[in-house]
CSV table of C-alpha atoms in Angstrom, one decimal:
chain,number,residue,atom,x,y,z
K,1,MET,CA,-22.8,24.3,-16.4
K,2,LYS,CA,-24.7,23.6,-19.6
K,3,ILE,CA,-27.2,20.8,-20.3
K,4,LEU,CA,-24.5,19.0,-22.4
K,5,ASP,CA,-22.1,19.1,-19.5
K,6,ARG,CA,-24.7,17.7,-17.1
K,7,TYR,CA,-25.5,15.0,-19.7
K,8,ILE,CA,-21.8,13.9,-20.0
K,9,LEU,CA,-21.2,14.1,-16.3
K,10,GLY,CA,-24.3,12.0,-15.6
K,11,LYS,CA,-23.1,9.3,-17.9
K,12,TYR,CA,-19.6,9.6,-16.5
K,13,PHE,CA,-20.6,8.9,-12.9
K,14,LYS,CA,-23.3,6.4,-13.7
K,15,THR,CA,-21.0,4.3,-15.9
K,16,PHE,CA,-18.2,4.6,-13.3
K,17,LEU,CA,-20.6,3.2,-10.6
K,18,PHE,CA,-21.7,0.4,-12.9
K,19,VAL,CA,-18.0,-0.6,-13.6
K,20,VAL,CA,-17.3,-0.4,-9.8
K,21,PHE,CA,-20.3,-2.7,-9.1
K,22,LEU,CA,-19.2,-5.1,-11.8
K,23,LEU,CA,-15.6,-5.3,-10.5
K,24,ALA,CA,-16.9,-5.8,-6.9
K,25,VAL,CA,-18.9,-8.8,-8.1
K,26,ILE,CA,-16.0,-10.3,-10.0
K,27,ILE,CA,-13.5,-9.7,-7.1
K,28,LEU,CA,-15.9,-11.3,-4.6
K,29,ALA,CA,-16.6,-14.3,-6.7
K,30,VAL,CA,-13.0,-15.1,-7.7
K,31,ASP,CA,-11.6,-14.4,-4.2
K,32,TYR,CA,-14.3,-16.4,-2.4
K,33,THR,CA,-13.7,-19.4,-4.6
K,34,GLU,CA,-10.0,-19.2,-4.0
K,35,LYS,CA,-10.3,-19.0,-0.2
K,36,SER,CA,-13.4,-21.1,0.4
K,37,ASP,CA,-11.3,-24.0,1.8
K,38,ASP,CA,-9.8,-21.7,4.5
K,39,PHE,CA,-13.3,-20.5,5.4
K,40,ILE,CA,-14.6,-24.1,5.7
K,41,LYS,CA,-11.6,-25.2,7.7
K,42,ASN,CA,-12.2,-22.5,10.2
K,43,ASN,CA,-15.9,-23.1,10.4
K,44,LEU,CA,-16.8,-19.6,9.2
K,45,SER,CA,-20.3,-18.9,8.0
K,46,PHE,CA,-21.0,-17.1,4.7
K,47,GLY,CA,-22.5,-14.2,6.6
K,48,GLN,CA,-19.5,-13.9,8.9
K,49,VAL,CA,-17.1,-14.0,6.0
K,50,MET,CA,-19.1,-11.3,4.2
K,51,SER,CA,-19.4,-8.9,7.2
K,52,ASP,CA,-16.0,-9.5,8.7
K,53,TYR,CA,-13.9,-9.7,5.6
K,54,TYR,CA,-15.4,-9.0,2.1
K,55,VAL,CA,-16.9,-5.7,3.0
K,56,TYR,CA,-13.3,-4.5,3.7
K,57,VAL,CA,-11.8,-6.4,0.7
K,58,ILE,CA,-14.2,-4.6,-1.7
K,59,ILE,CA,-13.5,-1.2,-0.2
K,60,HIS,CA,-9.8,-1.8,-0.5
K,61,TRP,CA,-9.7,-3.1,-4.0
K,62,LEU,CA,-12.3,-0.7,-5.5
K,63,SER,CA,-10.4,2.3,-4.3
K,64,THR,CA,-7.1,0.9,-5.4
K,65,LEU,CA,-8.5,0.1,-8.9
K,66,SER,CA,-10.5,3.3,-9.2
K,67,PRO,CA,-8.2,4.7,-12.0
K,68,ILE,CA,-8.8,1.6,-14.0
K,69,SER,CA,-12.5,1.7,-13.3
K,70,VAL,CA,-12.8,5.2,-14.5
K,71,PHE,CA,-10.8,4.5,-17.6
K,72,ILE,CA,-13.0,1.5,-18.6
K,73,ALA,CA,-16.1,3.6,-17.8
K,74,VAL,CA,-15.0,6.5,-20.0
K,75,VAL,CA,-14.1,4.2,-22.9
K,76,PHE,CA,-17.4,2.3,-22.6
K,77,PHE,CA,-19.8,5.3,-22.6
K,78,THR,CA,-17.8,7.6,-24.9
K,79,ALA,CA,-17.5,4.8,-27.5
K,80,ASN,CA,-21.3,4.5,-27.4
K,81,LEU,CA,-21.7,8.2,-27.9
K,82,ALA,CA,-19.3,8.1,-30.9
K,83,GLN,CA,-21.1,5.2,-32.5
K,84,HIS,CA,-24.4,7.0,-32.2
K,85,THR,CA,-22.8,10.1,-33.9
K,86,GLU,CA,-23.5,12.2,-30.8
K,87,ILE,CA,-19.9,13.4,-30.6
K,88,VAL,CA,-19.9,14.2,-34.4
K,89,ALA,CA,-23.0,16.3,-33.8
K,90,MET,CA,-21.4,18.2,-30.9
K,91,LEU,CA,-18.3,19.0,-33.0
K,92,ASN,CA,-20.4,20.0,-36.0
K,93,GLY,CA,-22.4,22.3,-33.8
K,94,GLY,CA,-19.4,24.4,-33.2
K,95,MET,CA,-18.1,22.8,-30.0
K,96,SER,CA,-14.3,22.5,-29.9
K,97,TYR,CA,-12.7,19.2,-28.9
K,98,ARG,CA,-11.1,20.9,-25.9
K,99,ARG,CA,-14.6,22.1,-24.8
K,100,LEU,CA,-15.9,18.5,-25.2
K,101,ILE,CA,-13.3,17.2,-22.8
K,102,GLN,CA,-14.2,19.8,-20.1
K,103,PRO,CA,-17.0,17.9,-18.4
K,104,TYR,CA,-14.8,14.8,-18.4
K,105,LEU,CA,-12.1,16.8,-16.7
K,106,ILE,CA,-14.5,18.2,-14.1
K,107,GLY,CA,-15.7,14.7,-13.3
K,108,SER,CA,-12.2,13.3,-13.1
K,109,VAL,CA,-11.0,16.0,-10.7
K,110,LEU,CA,-14.0,15.4,-8.4
K,111,LEU,CA,-13.2,11.6,-8.4
K,112,ALA,CA,-9.5,12.3,-7.9
K,113,LEU,CA,-10.1,14.4,-4.8
K,114,LEU,CA,-12.4,11.6,-3.4
K,115,THR,CA,-9.9,9.0,-4.3
K,116,PHE,CA,-7.1,10.8,-2.5
K,117,VAL,CA,-9.0,11.0,0.7
K,118,ASN,CA,-10.0,7.4,0.4
K,119,VAL,CA,-6.6,5.9,-0.3
K,120,GLY,CA,-4.8,8.2,2.1
K,121,TRP,CA,-7.0,7.9,5.2
K,122,LEU,CA,-10.2,5.8,4.8
K,123,VAL,CA,-9.1,2.7,2.9
K,124,PRO,CA,-6.2,1.9,5.3
K,125,LYS,CA,-8.7,1.6,8.1
K,126,ALA,CA,-10.7,-1.0,6.1
K,127,ALA,CA,-7.4,-2.7,5.1
K,128,GLU,CA,-6.6,-3.0,8.8
K,129,LYS,CA,-9.7,-5.2,9.3
K,130,LYS,CA,-9.0,-7.1,6.1
K,131,VAL,CA,-5.4,-7.9,7.1
K,132,GLU,CA,-6.3,-8.9,10.6
K,133,PHE,CA,-8.8,-11.4,9.2
K,134,GLU,CA,-6.3,-12.8,6.8
K,135,LYS,CA,-3.7,-13.3,9.5
K,136,GLU,CA,-6.2,-15.0,11.7
K,137,TYR,CA,-7.8,-17.4,9.3
K,138,ILE,CA,-5.9,-17.5,6.0
K,139,LYS,CA,-2.2,-17.0,6.5
K,140,SER,CA,0.0,-19.5,8.4
K,141,LYS,CA,1.2,-18.6,11.9
K,142,TYR,CA,4.0,-16.0,11.7
K,143,TYR,CA,7.5,-16.8,13.1
K,144,PHE,CA,10.2,-14.1,13.2
K,145,SER,CA,13.1,-15.8,11.3
K,146,ASP,CA,15.7,-13.1,10.8
K,147,ARG,CA,19.2,-13.8,12.2
K,148,ASP,CA,21.9,-11.4,13.4
K,149,ILE,CA,19.6,-8.5,14.2
K,150,HIS,CA,21.2,-5.1,14.4
K,151,LEU,CA,19.2,-2.1,15.5
K,152,ARG,CA,20.0,1.5,16.5
K,153,VAL,CA,17.9,2.1,19.7
K,154,SER,CA,19.2,5.7,20.5
K,155,ASP,CA,21.6,8.3,19.2
K,156,SER,CA,24.5,6.4,20.8
K,157,SER,CA,23.2,2.9,21.6
K,158,TYR,CA,23.1,-0.2,19.3
K,159,LEU,CA,21.4,-3.5,19.9
K,160,TYR,CA,22.3,-6.9,18.6
K,161,MET,CA,20.5,-10.2,18.9
K,162,GLU,CA,21.5,-13.4,17.2
K,163,SER,CA,17.9,-14.5,17.0
K,164,TYR,CA,14.4,-13.7,18.4
K,165,ASN,CA,11.4,-15.7,19.3
K,166,ASN,CA,8.3,-13.6,18.7
K,167,ASN,CA,5.9,-16.1,20.4
K,168,ILE,CA,7.5,-15.7,23.8
K,169,ASN,CA,9.1,-12.2,23.2
K,170,ARG,CA,12.6,-13.4,23.9
K,171,GLY,CA,15.9,-12.6,22.2
K,172,TYR,CA,19.1,-14.7,22.3
K,173,ARG,CA,22.8,-13.7,22.4
K,174,PHE,CA,22.0,-10.2,23.3
K,175,THR,CA,24.5,-7.2,23.1
K,176,LEU,CA,23.9,-3.5,23.8
K,177,GLU,CA,26.8,-1.2,22.9
K,178,THR,CA,27.1,2.5,23.8
K,179,ILE,CA,29.4,4.5,21.5
K,180,ASP,CA,30.5,8.1,22.0
K,181,SER,CA,32.6,9.9,19.4
K,182,LEU,CA,33.4,6.6,17.6
K,183,GLN,CA,34.7,5.1,20.9
K,184,LEU,CA,33.1,2.1,22.6
K,185,LYS,CA,32.1,3.2,26.1
K,186,GLU,CA,30.0,0.4,27.4
K,187,LYS,CA,29.0,-3.1,26.3
K,188,ILE,CA,26.3,-5.2,28.0
K,189,THR,CA,26.0,-8.9,27.0
K,190,SER,CA,23.7,-11.7,28.0
K,191,ASP,CA,22.5,-15.0,26.7
K,192,ARG,CA,19.0,-13.7,26.5
K,193,ILE,CA,16.7,-10.7,26.8
K,194,GLU,CA,12.9,-10.9,27.3
K,195,TRP,CA,10.0,-8.5,27.4
K,196,ASP,CA,8.4,-7.8,30.8
K,197,SER,CA,4.8,-7.0,30.0
K,198,THR,CA,4.1,-5.8,33.5
K,199,LYS,CA,6.8,-3.2,33.6
K,200,GLN,CA,6.7,-2.6,29.8
K,201,MET,CA,10.5,-2.9,29.7
K,202,TRP,CA,13.1,-5.4,28.6
K,203,HIS,CA,14.6,-7.6,31.2
K,204,VAL,CA,18.1,-9.2,31.2
K,205,LYS,CA,19.3,-11.9,33.6
K,206,LYS,CA,22.9,-12.9,34.3
K,207,TYR,CA,24.5,-10.2,32.3
K,208,THR,CA,28.1,-8.9,31.9
K,209,THR,CA,29.0,-5.2,31.6
K,210,TYR,CA,32.2,-4.1,30.0
K,211,SER,CA,33.1,-0.4,30.7
K,212,PHE,CA,35.8,1.3,28.7
K,213,GLU,CA,37.8,4.4,29.8
K,214,GLY,CA,40.7,5.2,27.5
K,215,GLU,CA,42.9,2.0,27.5
K,216,ASP,CA,41.2,0.6,30.7
K,217,MET,CA,38.4,-1.9,30.7
K,218,THR,CA,36.3,-2.8,33.8
K,219,ILE,CA,34.2,-5.9,33.9
K,220,SER,CA,31.2,-6.4,36.2
K,221,LYS,CA,28.5,-9.0,36.4
K,222,GLY,CA,24.9,-8.7,37.5
K,223,LYS,CA,21.7,-10.9,37.9
K,224,ASP,CA,18.8,-8.7,36.9
K,225,LEU,CA,18.7,-5.5,34.7
K,226,ASP,CA,15.7,-3.6,33.3
K,227,LEU,CA,16.2,-1.7,30.0
K,228,ASP,CA,14.0,0.9,28.4
K,229,LEU,CA,14.9,0.5,24.8
K,230,ASN,CA,13.3,2.3,21.8
K,231,VAL,CA,12.1,-1.0,20.3
K,232,LYS,CA,9.0,-3.0,21.4
K,233,PRO,CA,7.9,-6.6,20.7
K,234,LYS,CA,5.5,-5.2,18.1
K,235,TYR,CA,8.6,-4.5,16.0
K,236,PHE,CA,9.2,-8.3,15.7
K,237,GLN,CA,5.6,-9.2,14.9
K,238,SER,CA,4.2,-9.9,11.4
K,239,ARG,CA,4.4,-7.0,8.9
K,240,TYR,CA,2.2,-8.7,6.4
K,241,LYS,CA,0.7,-6.0,4.2
K,242,LEU,CA,1.5,-3.4,6.9
K,243,GLU,CA,1.9,-0.6,4.3
K,244,GLU,CA,-1.8,-1.1,3.3
K,245,THR,CA,-3.0,-0.5,6.9
K,246,LEU,CA,-1.2,2.8,7.6
K,247,THR,CA,-2.5,6.2,6.6
K,248,ILE,CA,-0.2,8.7,4.9
K,249,PRO,CA,0.8,10.4,8.2
K,250,GLU,CA,1.3,7.0,9.8
K,251,LEU,CA,3.5,5.8,6.9
K,252,ASN,CA,5.6,8.9,7.2
K,253,ASP,CA,6.1,8.4,10.9
K,254,PHE,CA,6.8,4.7,10.4
K,255,ILE,CA,9.5,5.4,7.8
K,256,ALA,CA,11.1,8.0,10.0
K,257,SER,CA,11.3,5.7,13.0
K,258,GLU,CA,12.7,2.8,10.9
K,259,LYS,CA,15.4,5.1,9.5
K,260,ALA,CA,16.3,6.2,13.0
K,261,ARG,CA,16.8,2.5,13.9
K,262,GLY,CA,19.2,2.1,10.9
K,263,VAL,CA,16.8,0.2,8.7
K,264,ALA,CA,17.7,0.8,5.0
K,265,LYS,CA,15.2,-1.2,2.9
K,266,LEU,CA,12.0,0.8,3.1
K,267,GLY,CA,11.2,1.0,-0.6
K,268,LYS,CA,7.9,-0.8,-0.2
K,269,TYR,CA,6.6,1.8,2.3
K,270,SER,CA,7.9,4.8,0.4
K,271,ASN,CA,6.4,3.5,-2.8
K,272,ALA,CA,3.0,3.0,-1.0
K,273,ILE,CA,3.0,6.8,-0.1
K,274,GLN,CA,4.0,7.8,-3.6
K,275,GLU,CA,1.3,5.6,-5.2
K,276,ARG,CA,-1.4,7.3,-3.0
K,277,TYR,CA,-0.3,10.7,-4.4
K,278,ALA,CA,-0.1,9.3,-7.9
K,279,TYR,CA,-3.6,7.7,-7.9
K,280,PRO,CA,-5.6,10.9,-8.2
K,281,PHE,CA,-3.5,12.1,-11.1
K,282,ALA,CA,-4.0,8.7,-12.7
K,283,MET,CA,-7.8,9.3,-12.6
K,284,ILE,CA,-7.4,12.5,-14.6
K,285,ILE,CA,-4.8,11.2,-17.1
K,286,LEU,CA,-6.7,8.0,-17.8
K,287,THR,CA,-10.0,9.9,-18.2
K,288,ILE,CA,-8.5,12.0,-20.9
K,289,LEU,CA,-6.8,9.0,-22.5
K,290,GLY,CA,-10.2,7.2,-22.5
K,291,VAL,CA,-11.9,10.1,-24.3
K,292,VAL,CA,-9.1,10.4,-26.9
K,293,ILE,CA,-9.2,6.7,-27.7
K,294,SER,CA,-13.0,6.2,-27.9
K,295,SER,CA,-14.3,9.6,-29.2
K,296,ARG,CA,-13.9,8.7,-32.9
K,297,LYS,CA,-16.4,6.6,-34.8
K,298,THR,CA,-14.9,3.4,-36.2
K,299,ARG,CA,-16.1,0.7,-38.6
K,300,GLY,CA,-15.5,-2.0,-36.0
K,301,GLY,CA,-18.1,-0.4,-33.8
K,302,SER,CA,-17.9,0.4,-30.1
K,303,GLY,CA,-17.0,-3.2,-29.2
K,304,LEU,CA,-13.6,-2.8,-30.8
K,305,LEU,CA,-12.9,0.4,-28.8
K,306,ILE,CA,-14.1,-1.1,-25.6
K,307,ALA,CA,-11.7,-4.1,-26.2
K,308,VAL,CA,-8.8,-1.7,-26.8
K,309,GLY,CA,-9.8,0.1,-23.6
K,310,PHE,CA,-9.6,-3.1,-21.6
K,311,LEU,CA,-6.3,-4.0,-23.2
K,312,LEU,CA,-4.8,-0.7,-22.2
K,313,ALA,CA,-6.3,-0.9,-18.7
K,314,PHE,CA,-4.5,-4.2,-18.1
K,315,ALA,CA,-1.3,-2.8,-19.6
K,316,TYR,CA,-1.5,0.0,-17.0
K,317,ILE,CA,-2.0,-2.5,-14.2
K,318,LEU,CA,1.0,-4.5,-15.4
K,319,MET,CA,3.1,-1.3,-15.4
K,320,VAL,CA,2.0,-0.6,-11.8
K,321,ILE,CA,2.8,-4.1,-10.6
K,322,MET,CA,6.2,-4.2,-12.3
K,323,SER,CA,7.3,-0.8,-11.1
K,324,ARG,CA,6.1,-1.7,-7.5
K,325,SER,CA,8.2,-4.9,-7.6
K,326,PHE,CA,11.3,-2.9,-8.7
K,327,ALA,CA,10.7,-0.4,-5.8
K,328,ASP,CA,10.2,-3.2,-3.3
K,329,ALA,CA,13.5,-4.8,-4.4
K,330,GLY,CA,15.3,-1.5,-4.1
K,331,SER,CA,16.3,-1.4,-7.7
K,332,LEU,CA,14.1,1.6,-8.6
K,333,SER,CA,13.4,4.8,-6.7
K,334,PRO,CA,9.9,4.7,-5.1
K,335,VAL,CA,9.1,8.1,-6.7
K,336,VAL,CA,10.1,6.9,-10.2
K,337,ALA,CA,8.3,3.6,-9.6
K,338,ALA,CA,5.0,5.2,-8.5
K,339,TRP,CA,4.9,7.9,-11.1
K,340,MET,CA,6.4,6.1,-14.1
K,341,PRO,CA,3.0,4.6,-15.2
K,342,ASN,CA,1.4,8.1,-15.1
K,343,VAL,CA,4.3,9.6,-17.1
K,344,ILE,CA,4.0,6.9,-19.8
K,345,CYS,CA,0.3,7.3,-20.0
K,346,SER,CA,0.6,11.1,-20.1
K,347,ALA,CA,3.0,10.8,-23.1
K,348,ILE,CA,0.6,8.4,-24.9
K,349,THR,CA,-2.4,10.7,-24.2
K,350,ALA,CA,-0.6,13.8,-25.5
K,351,ALA,CA,0.5,12.0,-28.7
K,352,LEU,CA,-3.0,10.7,-29.3
K,353,TYR,CA,-4.7,14.0,-28.4
K,354,TYR,CA,-2.7,16.0,-31.0
K,355,ASN,CA,-3.5,13.4,-33.7
K,356,VAL,CA,-7.1,12.8,-33.1
K,357,PRO,CA,-9.6,14.3,-35.6
K,358,LYS,CA,-11.1,17.5,-34.1
């Protein structure tokens, strides 16, 4: 690695850390102002809020916004290099434009690898603490409000509840059907089903069993019945920002278990996985885009280029938010939603690269 490479890499990482610090201060100030009433209402001290909440908030947001941070950093210091004619001197000295980008590429790959580990495994652990705090002190108490709940609890068994009270772990108008070869074999009904925390099983009182054998039906009644079903009370608890608190392997397991229960709307969780794979590539793409935009000297000075960089950064954030909303609603494939901003930025980067003066 030559002196010039070390020089650019040094500025790359130093400016990135500066932008990260700046964003951390902005996030903390804005978020604290917005939620200060909740902190006061719950008698939380400033130190407690900082140690129990904002440490994890900053970790979560800075890793999530790392592609934007690196883009702003690249535009900022490269525009300054261009205005001081340092880039012109490099190119006039015989360096090719492709060679100029090389240290940027090295830096972006290193940050991309670090970002992938962070958003895939480390950040979800911080998000877990953040979400727990928000549910305890900021969000209203959660009540499970879904009606007419249908769940597949085994290969041949299907559960139905008209409603469920998550505060006492009790379901109402319960039915459990066993189906074999498209034929109903058994049906258990009861007015209620509740969780037995001692036995770690579901308990049914005053139930009726309908057994079917060909055209014949047998009806029997009972007082108490324990059921070991592939669904636990945790399933009916709050899923507020659950996708943020799960690592990539945990998200894959969660999606598989939900599909096994017959749940169809999982776009939010699938999109969360795809975004974590897309973030590292966004670091590389946005780094190159930042170089292409800011490496030429303009009459407007570096301030104009930095303003353009901020504008494009917010445009990228807008694309991510919009595509995520479409994925959550099920109107767009999670893969397309997560990768579309990267594809668009790649196309813009390629067009600008081939037209930039070299």
